[in-house]
Short mmCIF file of C-alpha atoms in Angstrom, two decimals:
data_model
loop_
_atom_site.label_atom_id
_atom_site.label_comp_id
_atom_site.label_asym_id
_atom_site.label_seq_id
_atom_site.Cartn_x
_atom_site.Cartn_y
_atom_site.Cartn_z
CA MET A 1 155.87 211.59 -37.05
CA ASN A 2 156.97 211.20 -40.41
CA PRO A 3 159.99 213.55 -42.06
CA PHE A 4 159.24 216.90 -44.04
CA SER A 5 160.53 219.78 -45.19
CA TYR A 6 159.55 222.71 -43.75
CA THR A 7 158.54 225.57 -45.49
CA ARG A 8 157.63 229.08 -44.50
CA ALA A 9 155.89 231.63 -47.08
CA VAL A 10 156.75 235.15 -47.30
CA ASP A 11 152.76 234.96 -49.05
CA PRO A 12 150.16 233.67 -50.66
CA GLN A 13 150.84 233.43 -53.89
CA GLN A 14 153.91 230.98 -53.09
CA ALA A 15 152.11 228.92 -50.45
CA THR A 16 149.60 228.48 -52.27
CA SER A 17 152.20 227.64 -55.86
CA VAL A 18 153.77 224.45 -52.89
CA ILE A 19 150.43 223.43 -53.04
CA GLY A 20 149.47 222.53 -55.63
CA SER A 21 151.96 221.44 -57.22
CA ASN A 22 152.74 219.12 -54.29
CA ALA A 23 149.46 217.25 -53.46
CA SER A 24 151.31 215.66 -50.00
CA ALA A 25 152.50 219.59 -49.12
CA LYS A 26 149.90 221.14 -46.41
CA ILE A 27 149.43 224.96 -44.88
CA LEU A 28 150.89 224.90 -41.53
CA ALA A 29 148.62 227.54 -39.12
CA GLY A 30 148.06 227.23 -35.34
CA GLY A 31 148.85 223.81 -35.81
CA THR A 32 146.89 222.53 -33.06
CA ASN A 33 145.10 220.31 -35.17
CA LEU A 34 147.44 218.95 -37.39
CA ILE A 35 150.36 218.33 -35.26
CA ASP A 36 148.61 216.23 -33.76
CA LEU A 37 147.59 214.32 -36.53
CA MET A 38 150.42 214.07 -38.23
CA LYS A 39 151.65 213.01 -34.26
CA MET A 40 149.13 210.24 -34.79
CA GLY A 41 150.26 209.43 -38.16
CA VAL A 42 146.91 210.23 -39.90
CA GLU A 43 148.05 212.60 -41.37
CA ARG A 44 151.68 212.19 -43.53
CA PRO A 45 152.20 215.77 -44.95
CA THR A 46 155.74 215.70 -46.86
CA GLN A 47 156.16 219.35 -46.79
CA LEU A 48 154.93 221.49 -44.24
CA VAL A 49 154.84 225.59 -45.30
CA ASP A 50 154.11 227.57 -43.03
CA ILE A 51 152.03 230.91 -43.41
CA ASN A 52 151.47 231.90 -39.69
CA ARG A 53 153.75 235.04 -40.68
CA LEU A 54 151.88 236.63 -43.44
CA PRO A 55 149.46 239.17 -43.30
CA LEU A 56 145.96 237.81 -42.69
CA THR A 57 145.16 238.68 -39.56
CA GLN A 58 142.65 241.43 -40.05
CA ILE A 59 139.26 241.49 -37.55
CA GLU A 60 138.14 244.87 -39.81
CA GLU A 61 134.26 246.12 -40.81
CA LEU A 62 133.88 246.15 -44.80
CA PRO A 63 133.34 248.86 -47.04
CA ASN A 64 129.43 250.38 -47.31
CA GLY A 65 128.36 248.75 -43.80
CA GLY A 66 129.64 245.50 -45.76
CA GLY A 67 129.67 243.51 -41.85
CA VAL A 68 133.23 242.33 -40.93
CA ARG A 69 136.41 240.64 -42.64
CA ILE A 70 138.29 238.26 -40.25
CA GLY A 71 141.50 237.50 -41.27
CA GLY A 72 142.10 233.17 -41.94
CA LEU A 73 144.72 234.05 -39.26
CA ALA A 74 142.90 235.89 -37.17
CA ARG A 75 143.50 233.72 -33.83
CA ASN A 76 140.11 231.90 -32.30
CA SER A 77 140.68 234.48 -29.27
CA ASP A 78 141.22 237.50 -30.84
CA VAL A 79 138.08 237.02 -32.98
CA ALA A 80 135.95 236.45 -29.84
CA GLU A 81 136.78 238.90 -28.13
CA HIS A 82 137.08 241.76 -30.83
CA PRO A 83 134.82 244.06 -30.28
CA LEU A 84 132.93 244.42 -33.48
CA ILE A 85 132.06 240.91 -32.32
CA VAL A 86 131.47 240.47 -29.36
CA GLN A 87 129.08 243.74 -30.48
CA ARG A 88 128.22 242.37 -33.51
CA TYR A 89 127.89 238.00 -33.13
CA PRO A 90 127.86 237.22 -30.11
CA VAL A 91 126.27 233.81 -31.02
CA LEU A 92 130.33 233.56 -32.65
CA SER A 93 132.07 234.66 -29.90
CA GLN A 94 130.33 232.18 -27.53
CA ALA A 95 131.28 229.53 -29.33
CA LEU A 96 134.63 230.37 -29.92
CA LEU A 97 134.59 230.85 -26.10
CA ALA A 98 133.13 227.84 -26.01
CA GLY A 99 135.63 226.00 -27.84
CA ALA A 100 138.56 224.10 -26.84
CA SER A 101 141.47 225.65 -24.36
CA PRO A 102 142.29 229.31 -23.60
CA GLN A 103 145.73 228.31 -25.21
CA LEU A 104 144.61 226.36 -28.40
CA ARG A 105 142.19 229.46 -28.69
CA ASN A 106 146.02 231.39 -28.69
CA LEU A 107 146.91 229.38 -31.53
CA ALA A 108 143.97 228.65 -33.28
CA THR A 109 143.01 229.93 -36.30
CA THR A 110 140.26 230.47 -38.29
CA GLY A 111 141.20 228.79 -41.75
CA GLY A 112 142.27 226.41 -39.51
CA ASN A 113 139.70 225.91 -37.17
CA LEU A 114 137.16 225.70 -40.88
CA LEU A 115 139.38 222.78 -41.75
CA GLN A 116 139.58 220.55 -38.08
CA ARG A 117 138.93 217.15 -38.46
CA THR A 118 136.94 214.82 -36.56
CA ARG A 119 136.96 213.01 -33.44
CA CYS A 120 135.80 210.18 -33.92
CA TYR A 121 137.67 207.56 -32.31
CA TYR A 122 137.86 205.15 -35.57
CA PHE A 123 139.92 207.80 -37.29
CA TYR A 124 141.64 209.71 -35.31
CA ASP A 125 143.25 206.32 -34.15
CA PRO A 126 144.91 204.18 -36.82
CA ALA A 127 144.71 201.25 -35.00
CA PHE A 128 141.33 201.42 -36.15
CA PRO A 129 141.68 199.72 -39.50
CA GLN A 130 138.07 200.80 -40.60
CA CYS A 131 137.53 204.23 -41.37
CA ASN A 132 136.55 205.49 -44.67
CA LYS A 133 137.56 209.12 -44.38
CA ARG A 134 141.23 208.06 -42.85
CA GLN A 135 141.02 204.76 -45.76
CA PRO A 136 138.42 205.39 -48.64
CA GLY A 137 137.40 201.80 -48.77
CA SER A 138 137.90 200.92 -45.12
CA GLY A 139 134.29 200.29 -44.29
CA CYS A 140 133.25 202.17 -41.72
CA GLY A 141 134.32 200.95 -37.22
CA ALA A 142 131.99 203.27 -35.53
CA LEU A 143 128.62 202.85 -37.44
CA ASN A 144 128.39 198.84 -35.43
CA GLY A 145 130.71 200.66 -32.57
CA PHE A 146 130.55 203.08 -30.45
CA ASN A 147 128.99 205.34 -31.59
CA ARG A 148 128.11 207.79 -29.17
CA ILE A 149 129.55 210.92 -30.49
CA HIS A 150 127.92 210.14 -33.82
CA ALA A 151 126.22 212.13 -35.96
CA ILE A 152 122.43 211.84 -36.66
CA LEU A 153 121.33 214.49 -39.55
CA GLY A 154 122.76 213.98 -42.79
CA GLN A 155 125.18 211.01 -42.29
CA SER A 156 125.66 207.89 -45.11
CA GLU A 157 126.38 204.06 -44.44
CA GLN A 158 129.79 204.47 -45.33
CA CYS A 159 130.21 208.49 -42.50
CA ILE A 160 129.00 208.84 -38.84
CA ALA A 161 131.52 211.64 -37.63
CA THR A 162 130.51 214.83 -37.18
CA ASN A 163 132.02 218.47 -37.25
CA PRO A 164 133.97 218.88 -33.86
CA SER A 165 134.36 222.46 -35.21
CA ASP A 166 131.77 225.32 -32.55
CA MET A 167 132.57 228.25 -34.74
CA ASN A 168 131.57 226.33 -37.39
CA VAL A 169 128.40 226.10 -36.18
CA ALA A 170 127.85 229.54 -35.36
CA LEU A 171 129.48 230.84 -38.61
CA ALA A 172 126.78 228.32 -40.70
CA ALA A 173 123.94 230.07 -38.57
CA LEU A 174 125.54 234.30 -39.57
CA ASP A 175 126.32 233.06 -43.56
CA ALA A 176 129.25 233.86 -43.81
CA VAL A 177 131.49 233.93 -46.61
CA VAL A 178 134.70 232.48 -46.91
CA GLN A 179 137.35 233.79 -49.17
CA VAL A 180 139.91 231.98 -50.32
CA GLN A 181 142.78 232.20 -53.07
CA GLY A 182 144.10 229.54 -55.66
CA ALA A 183 146.58 229.51 -58.19
CA LYS A 184 144.15 230.54 -60.32
CA GLY A 185 142.46 232.88 -58.68
CA ALA A 186 140.57 234.31 -55.41
CA ARG A 187 137.02 232.61 -55.27
CA SER A 188 134.42 232.52 -52.94
CA ILE A 189 132.61 230.19 -51.26
CA PRO A 190 129.46 230.59 -48.86
CA ILE A 191 129.52 228.58 -46.04
CA GLY A 192 126.89 226.35 -46.65
CA ASP A 193 128.82 225.00 -50.14
CA PHE A 194 132.26 225.12 -48.22
CA HIS A 195 131.61 222.01 -45.37
CA ARG A 196 130.78 218.68 -47.01
CA LEU A 197 128.17 215.20 -46.42
CA PRO A 198 129.78 212.21 -46.54
CA GLY A 199 128.12 210.18 -48.94
CA ASP A 200 129.99 208.05 -50.75
CA THR A 201 133.43 210.50 -50.08
CA PRO A 202 133.58 211.13 -46.87
CA ASN A 203 137.30 211.63 -47.11
CA ILE A 204 136.56 215.09 -48.60
CA ASP A 205 135.71 217.29 -45.81
CA THR A 206 135.39 220.49 -47.70
CA ASN A 207 135.21 221.45 -51.68
CA LEU A 208 138.11 223.65 -50.23
CA GLN A 209 140.34 222.57 -54.26
CA ALA A 210 143.62 221.52 -52.86
CA ASP A 211 145.92 224.13 -54.46
CA GLU A 212 143.64 226.62 -52.32
CA LEU A 213 144.33 228.95 -48.84
CA ILE A 214 141.73 230.56 -46.95
CA THR A 215 142.16 234.30 -46.88
CA ALA A 216 139.25 236.11 -44.79
CA VAL A 217 135.35 235.06 -43.23
CA ASP A 218 133.40 238.70 -44.50
CA LEU A 219 130.28 238.06 -41.96
CA PRO A 220 127.04 239.77 -43.43
CA ALA A 221 125.58 242.97 -41.83
CA ILE A 222 122.90 241.47 -40.03
CA PRO A 223 121.13 244.68 -37.84
CA PHE A 224 119.66 241.37 -35.67
CA ALA A 225 122.34 239.47 -35.00
CA THR A 226 123.16 241.11 -32.05
CA ARG A 227 120.03 239.31 -30.84
CA SER A 228 122.23 235.40 -31.20
CA HIS A 229 123.23 232.47 -28.95
CA TYR A 230 125.42 229.68 -28.96
CA LEU A 231 123.68 227.05 -25.91
CA LYS A 232 126.52 224.02 -26.44
CA ILE A 233 125.15 221.22 -24.92
CA ARG A 234 128.15 218.59 -23.65
CA ASP A 235 130.26 216.13 -20.77
CA ARG A 236 131.74 218.52 -19.22
CA ALA A 237 130.79 222.09 -17.57
CA SER A 238 133.82 222.96 -20.48
CA TYR A 239 137.23 221.88 -21.92
CA ALA A 240 134.78 218.91 -24.54
CA PHE A 241 133.16 218.90 -27.60
CA ALA A 242 129.69 218.87 -27.92
CA LEU A 243 127.43 216.28 -28.11
CA VAL A 244 124.96 218.57 -30.09
CA SER A 245 125.82 222.33 -30.25
CA VAL A 246 123.58 225.19 -31.38
CA ALA A 247 123.75 228.82 -33.24
CA ALA A 248 120.38 230.66 -33.12
CA VAL A 249 120.26 234.11 -34.36
CA LEU A 250 116.54 235.46 -33.58
CA ASP A 251 115.06 239.13 -35.81
CA LEU A 252 111.76 239.85 -33.66
CA GLN A 253 109.58 242.44 -33.53
CA ASN A 254 106.68 242.78 -31.39
CA GLY A 255 107.10 239.35 -29.98
CA LYS A 256 106.78 237.47 -33.57
CA ILE A 257 109.32 236.10 -35.72
CA ASN A 258 110.21 237.82 -38.39
CA GLY A 259 113.22 235.67 -39.11
CA ALA A 260 115.31 233.34 -37.43
CA ARG A 261 118.38 231.39 -38.39
CA ILE A 262 119.58 228.49 -36.65
CA ALA A 263 122.30 225.79 -37.24
CA LEU A 264 123.56 222.72 -35.35
CA GLY A 265 126.54 221.36 -34.64
CA GLY A 266 127.89 217.47 -32.89
CA VAL A 267 125.19 216.92 -35.09
CA ALA A 268 126.04 215.66 -38.32
CA HIS A 269 128.71 215.96 -40.68
CA LYS A 270 128.95 219.40 -41.76
CA PRO A 271 127.32 222.81 -38.99
CA TRP A 272 124.25 221.45 -40.26
CA ARG A 273 121.00 224.98 -41.14
CA ALA A 274 118.33 223.40 -39.26
CA GLN A 275 116.26 225.41 -43.06
CA LYS A 276 113.01 222.97 -41.35
CA ALA A 277 113.08 224.53 -37.75
CA GLU A 278 113.35 228.22 -39.75
CA ALA A 279 111.01 227.54 -41.96
CA ALA A 280 108.12 226.57 -38.80
CA LEU A 281 108.81 229.55 -37.22
CA GLN A 282 109.09 232.43 -39.27
CA GLY A 283 105.48 234.83 -39.33
CA GLN A 284 104.93 232.92 -35.68
CA THR A 285 104.95 234.13 -32.09
CA ALA A 286 108.13 233.77 -30.36
CA ASP A 287 107.25 230.93 -27.72
CA GLU A 288 107.90 228.11 -26.83
CA LYS A 289 104.84 226.02 -28.48
CA THR A 290 106.09 227.41 -31.61
CA PHE A 291 110.25 226.46 -30.54
CA ARG A 292 109.04 223.15 -30.14
CA ALA A 293 107.13 222.64 -33.14
CA ALA A 294 109.44 224.12 -34.86
CA ALA A 295 112.76 221.65 -33.82
CA GLU A 296 109.68 218.55 -33.92
CA ALA A 297 110.50 219.73 -38.41
CA GLU A 298 114.34 219.26 -37.79
CA LEU A 299 114.43 216.01 -36.47
CA ALA A 300 111.84 214.47 -37.98
CA ALA A 301 114.56 213.36 -40.77
CA ALA A 302 116.40 212.20 -37.35
CA LYS A 303 117.83 208.63 -37.03
CA GLY A 304 119.91 207.86 -34.40
CA TYR A 305 122.62 204.38 -33.86
CA LYS A 306 122.77 201.63 -30.13
CA HIS A 307 124.79 204.62 -28.49
CA ASN A 308 123.39 207.87 -29.44
CA SER A 309 119.76 207.70 -29.85
CA PHE A 310 119.63 210.49 -27.52
CA LYS A 311 120.49 213.44 -29.51
CA ILE A 312 117.21 213.47 -31.37
CA GLU A 313 115.82 214.44 -28.29
CA LEU A 314 118.17 217.04 -26.85
CA ALA A 315 118.90 218.30 -29.84
CA LYS A 316 114.96 219.42 -30.22
CA ARG A 317 115.74 219.99 -26.14
CA ALA A 318 119.08 222.58 -27.04
CA ILE A 319 117.00 224.37 -30.04
CA VAL A 320 113.89 225.38 -27.54
CA ARG A 321 116.13 226.71 -25.08
CA ALA A 322 119.18 228.59 -27.80
CA LEU A 323 115.81 230.07 -29.00
CA SER A 324 113.64 231.14 -25.63
CA THR A 325 117.39 232.26 -24.31
CA ALA A 326 117.40 234.40 -28.18
CA ALA A 327 113.97 236.14 -27.42
CA ALA A 328 114.73 237.10 -23.74
CA MET A 329 116.92 238.57 -24.84
CA ALA A 330 116.49 242.46 -24.59
CA MET B 1 167.15 223.61 -39.86
CA PRO B 2 168.15 226.54 -37.40
CA VAL B 3 166.13 228.64 -34.71
CA ARG B 4 166.99 231.18 -32.54
CA LEU B 5 165.09 232.18 -29.27
CA LYS B 6 164.61 234.51 -26.63
CA ILE B 7 164.12 231.97 -23.66
CA ASN B 8 163.99 233.61 -20.97
CA GLY B 9 164.97 236.90 -21.79
CA LYS B 10 168.24 234.52 -22.88
CA ASP B 11 169.31 234.58 -27.12
CA ILE B 12 170.02 230.52 -27.99
CA SER B 13 170.37 229.09 -31.16
CA ALA B 14 169.29 225.33 -31.88
CA ASP B 15 169.43 223.55 -35.82
CA VAL B 16 166.84 221.33 -35.50
CA ASP B 17 164.62 218.53 -37.45
CA THR B 18 161.90 219.79 -37.97
CA ARG B 19 159.24 217.40 -36.32
CA THR B 20 160.46 218.94 -32.71
CA THR B 21 157.90 220.88 -31.26
CA LEU B 22 158.47 222.92 -28.87
CA LEU B 23 157.91 221.98 -25.52
CA ASP B 24 161.26 219.06 -26.61
CA LEU B 25 162.60 221.32 -28.05
CA LEU B 26 162.82 223.09 -24.29
CA ARG B 27 163.11 219.37 -22.33
CA GLU B 28 165.37 217.58 -24.68
CA ARG B 29 167.61 220.23 -26.38
CA LEU B 30 167.79 222.84 -23.54
CA GLN B 31 167.06 220.99 -20.70
CA LEU B 32 164.14 223.43 -19.48
CA THR B 33 162.84 220.45 -17.73
CA GLY B 34 160.37 222.95 -15.60
CA SER B 35 157.48 222.47 -18.49
CA LYS B 36 156.52 219.28 -18.39
CA LYS B 37 155.22 215.86 -21.08
CA GLY B 38 152.01 215.58 -20.30
CA CYS B 39 149.59 214.41 -22.38
CA ASP B 40 152.06 215.74 -25.64
CA HIS B 41 147.95 216.16 -27.51
CA GLY B 42 146.97 219.60 -25.93
CA GLN B 43 144.73 217.91 -23.53
CA CYS B 44 145.87 218.25 -20.65
CA GLY B 45 148.19 222.13 -20.24
CA ALA B 46 151.41 220.80 -18.79
CA CYS B 47 153.10 222.13 -21.16
CA THR B 48 151.50 225.52 -20.99
CA VAL B 49 154.95 228.40 -21.81
CA LEU B 50 153.94 231.99 -22.91
CA VAL B 51 154.78 233.28 -26.22
CA ASN B 52 155.29 236.86 -27.04
CA GLY B 53 153.32 237.43 -24.11
CA ARG B 54 150.99 234.06 -24.15
CA ARG B 55 149.85 231.30 -23.20
CA ILE B 56 150.10 228.19 -25.58
CA ASN B 57 150.05 224.07 -25.65
CA SER B 58 154.37 223.75 -26.91
CA CYS B 59 154.27 219.72 -27.55
CA LEU B 60 151.11 221.18 -30.63
CA SER B 61 153.47 224.11 -31.77
CA LEU B 62 156.81 223.47 -33.65
CA ALA B 63 160.43 224.83 -32.87
CA VAL B 64 160.87 225.93 -36.20
CA VAL B 65 157.17 227.50 -35.76
CA HIS B 66 158.93 230.19 -33.81
CA ASP B 67 162.37 231.53 -35.05
CA GLY B 68 162.50 235.04 -33.45
CA GLU B 69 160.08 234.44 -30.02
CA GLU B 70 160.45 235.21 -27.21
CA ILE B 71 159.72 232.61 -25.16
CA THR B 72 159.37 232.16 -20.70
CA THR B 73 158.71 228.91 -19.43
CA ILE B 74 158.23 228.79 -15.81
CA GLU B 75 162.42 228.97 -15.72
CA GLY B 76 162.03 232.72 -16.16
CA LEU B 77 159.07 233.59 -14.32
CA ALA B 78 161.21 233.71 -10.19
CA ASN B 79 163.44 237.23 -9.62
CA GLY B 80 166.30 235.31 -8.82
CA GLU B 81 165.87 233.97 -6.15
CA GLN B 82 162.58 235.87 -4.99
CA LEU B 83 159.69 233.99 -6.66
CA HIS B 84 156.75 235.05 -8.58
CA PRO B 85 154.17 235.99 -7.02
CA MET B 86 151.98 233.69 -8.22
CA GLN B 87 154.71 230.56 -7.65
CA ALA B 88 154.60 231.85 -4.02
CA ALA B 89 150.57 231.84 -3.80
CA PHE B 90 150.54 228.16 -5.24
CA VAL B 91 152.67 227.60 -2.38
CA GLU B 92 151.37 229.26 0.39
CA HIS B 93 147.63 228.02 -0.08
CA ASP B 94 149.40 224.26 -1.62
CA GLY B 95 147.82 224.99 -4.78
CA PHE B 96 149.98 221.13 -6.22
CA GLN B 97 149.99 218.10 -5.05
CA CYS B 98 152.69 215.44 -7.33
CA GLY B 99 153.62 219.13 -8.42
CA TYR B 100 153.71 217.47 -11.74
CA CYS B 101 150.53 220.07 -13.30
CA THR B 102 152.28 223.03 -11.22
CA PRO B 103 154.73 224.53 -14.50
CA GLY B 104 151.71 224.80 -16.69
CA GLN B 105 149.12 225.98 -14.57
CA ILE B 106 151.34 228.56 -12.87
CA CYS B 107 152.29 230.04 -16.35
CA SER B 108 148.31 229.35 -17.90
CA ALA B 109 147.85 231.40 -14.58
CA VAL B 110 149.99 233.99 -14.67
CA ALA B 111 148.18 234.52 -18.35
CA CYS B 112 144.88 234.29 -17.05
CA VAL B 113 145.33 236.77 -15.15
CA LYS B 114 147.32 239.43 -17.22
CA GLU B 115 144.34 238.41 -19.43
CA GLY B 116 141.63 239.76 -16.89
CA HIS B 117 139.78 236.59 -16.49
CA ALA B 118 140.45 236.08 -13.37
CA LYS B 119 137.38 238.37 -11.74
CA SER B 120 135.84 235.66 -10.09
CA ASP B 121 136.10 231.72 -8.82
CA ASP B 122 133.79 230.71 -12.27
CA GLU B 123 135.64 232.86 -14.46
CA ILE B 124 139.09 231.28 -13.41
CA ARG B 125 137.72 227.11 -13.27
CA GLU B 126 136.44 228.76 -16.74
CA TRP B 127 139.74 229.85 -18.23
CA MET B 128 141.56 227.43 -16.76
CA SER B 129 139.89 224.73 -17.75
CA GLY B 130 142.70 224.07 -20.27
CA ASN B 131 145.20 222.95 -17.20
CA LEU B 132 144.07 219.61 -15.38
CA CYS B 133 144.97 218.55 -12.50
CA ARG B 134 145.18 214.66 -11.84
CA CYS B 135 145.18 215.02 -7.69
CA GLY B 136 142.81 217.07 -7.77
CA ALA B 137 143.73 219.76 -6.47
CA TYR B 138 141.56 223.27 -8.01
CA PRO B 139 140.31 224.64 -4.98
CA ASN B 140 143.47 225.29 -3.41
CA ILE B 141 144.41 226.06 -7.65
CA VAL B 142 141.04 228.85 -7.25
CA ASP B 143 142.80 230.61 -4.16
CA ALA B 144 146.29 230.97 -5.25
CA ILE B 145 145.20 232.74 -8.27
CA LYS B 146 142.74 234.84 -6.38
CA ASP B 147 145.48 235.32 -3.91
CA ALA B 148 147.65 236.30 -6.16
CA VAL B 149 145.33 238.30 -8.26
CA ALA B 150 144.30 240.92 -4.47
CA LYS B 151 148.19 241.17 -4.40
CA ASN B 152 148.37 242.01 -7.82
CA ALA B 153 149.96 239.62 -9.82
#
């Protein structure tokens, strides 16, 4: 690990002013991804700004029935088991509990999880010379390499990495809004605009600016989100990243689909909101035939590589199963 | 950089390089070598300790972050010569073979029970999934935890 100086932030303004003035400074929250990447030599900050003591851990109702606000420092374990989340947004609780291990969830924060970096082997290990995300212009080792865990939707010739988070997938389905504070003030970023597709700049994961700190994530009030399900498919029963995952939220009325929100994990550089599938479900009868047609519509544009083509059919079946599970909920 | 911690009930002061993980502080500076370095990347759980009562991977956490906090390691669980009930249950049920993962397993298990996540075999397996055992002592580890729950550990 390279040497770095350590600053304990006393308030969010100080934290944003440090990262705004030192391009090689990084915010330190739970550290479960950052410290690991520093050990690997992928991240090499010269200064860490520890925000763990800032009062950003709240999980509370927004006024006037406006939903729920989750502080940027709320730990994944605390969010997953909070009654407001368990009761109103079960898909988020399930997604969080499907991720990592209890020990990691006790450290990992909401803001940190949003900024989790890809687990692409070629990115994570600097022994591989090619990675446009780690070293722009060096090429993509995964494109013609071992690409079993890689993207099938929205990828580019420069990068086929996936976003590894489960939480982000649920947040995408729930239309979450990321609240950030920068040197010039605060702004809100809809979750769909927070993460980026790789395009020609896969080195930039998100639209968060260099001086911005995630202070909270807001979940809008969605009464039908009680009918929601997170399905994660992976190589072992627990403690593994998703090959494919699905966050499904269904608004059912008398067996007809009044609205659906679906997001996919493990298939793209960002949590993939399945808008084509959602459109195909609108107004239809909630049955397996409808679900399969919606899945086909979403995956029509999918492109597989040597080792990950299985993900296309897997994603379709996962969508059908997640929707069927949500539809069967009482 | 100075750091002050309460480790196993004892106040400790140390001057550490900012890069020092909590695990390295425990093992290399304080000779508390019970917590083990398995993968050093948060994937195996051998380094599990309790910070303010919550289990974490001490290999992925910097010592300076924990200034002023209370740390409990495997060395701090027993009451003098009397084993913690979870330690006794692991011995009774042979919840290990080589023993390398055991300190992490036991710290994790103590927290798992306290969290209320040890109500069935399946729940124990899921909530202990952050602790790998390459000897494959899992069935006996589950038995030990169940027994400790039954005996109110």
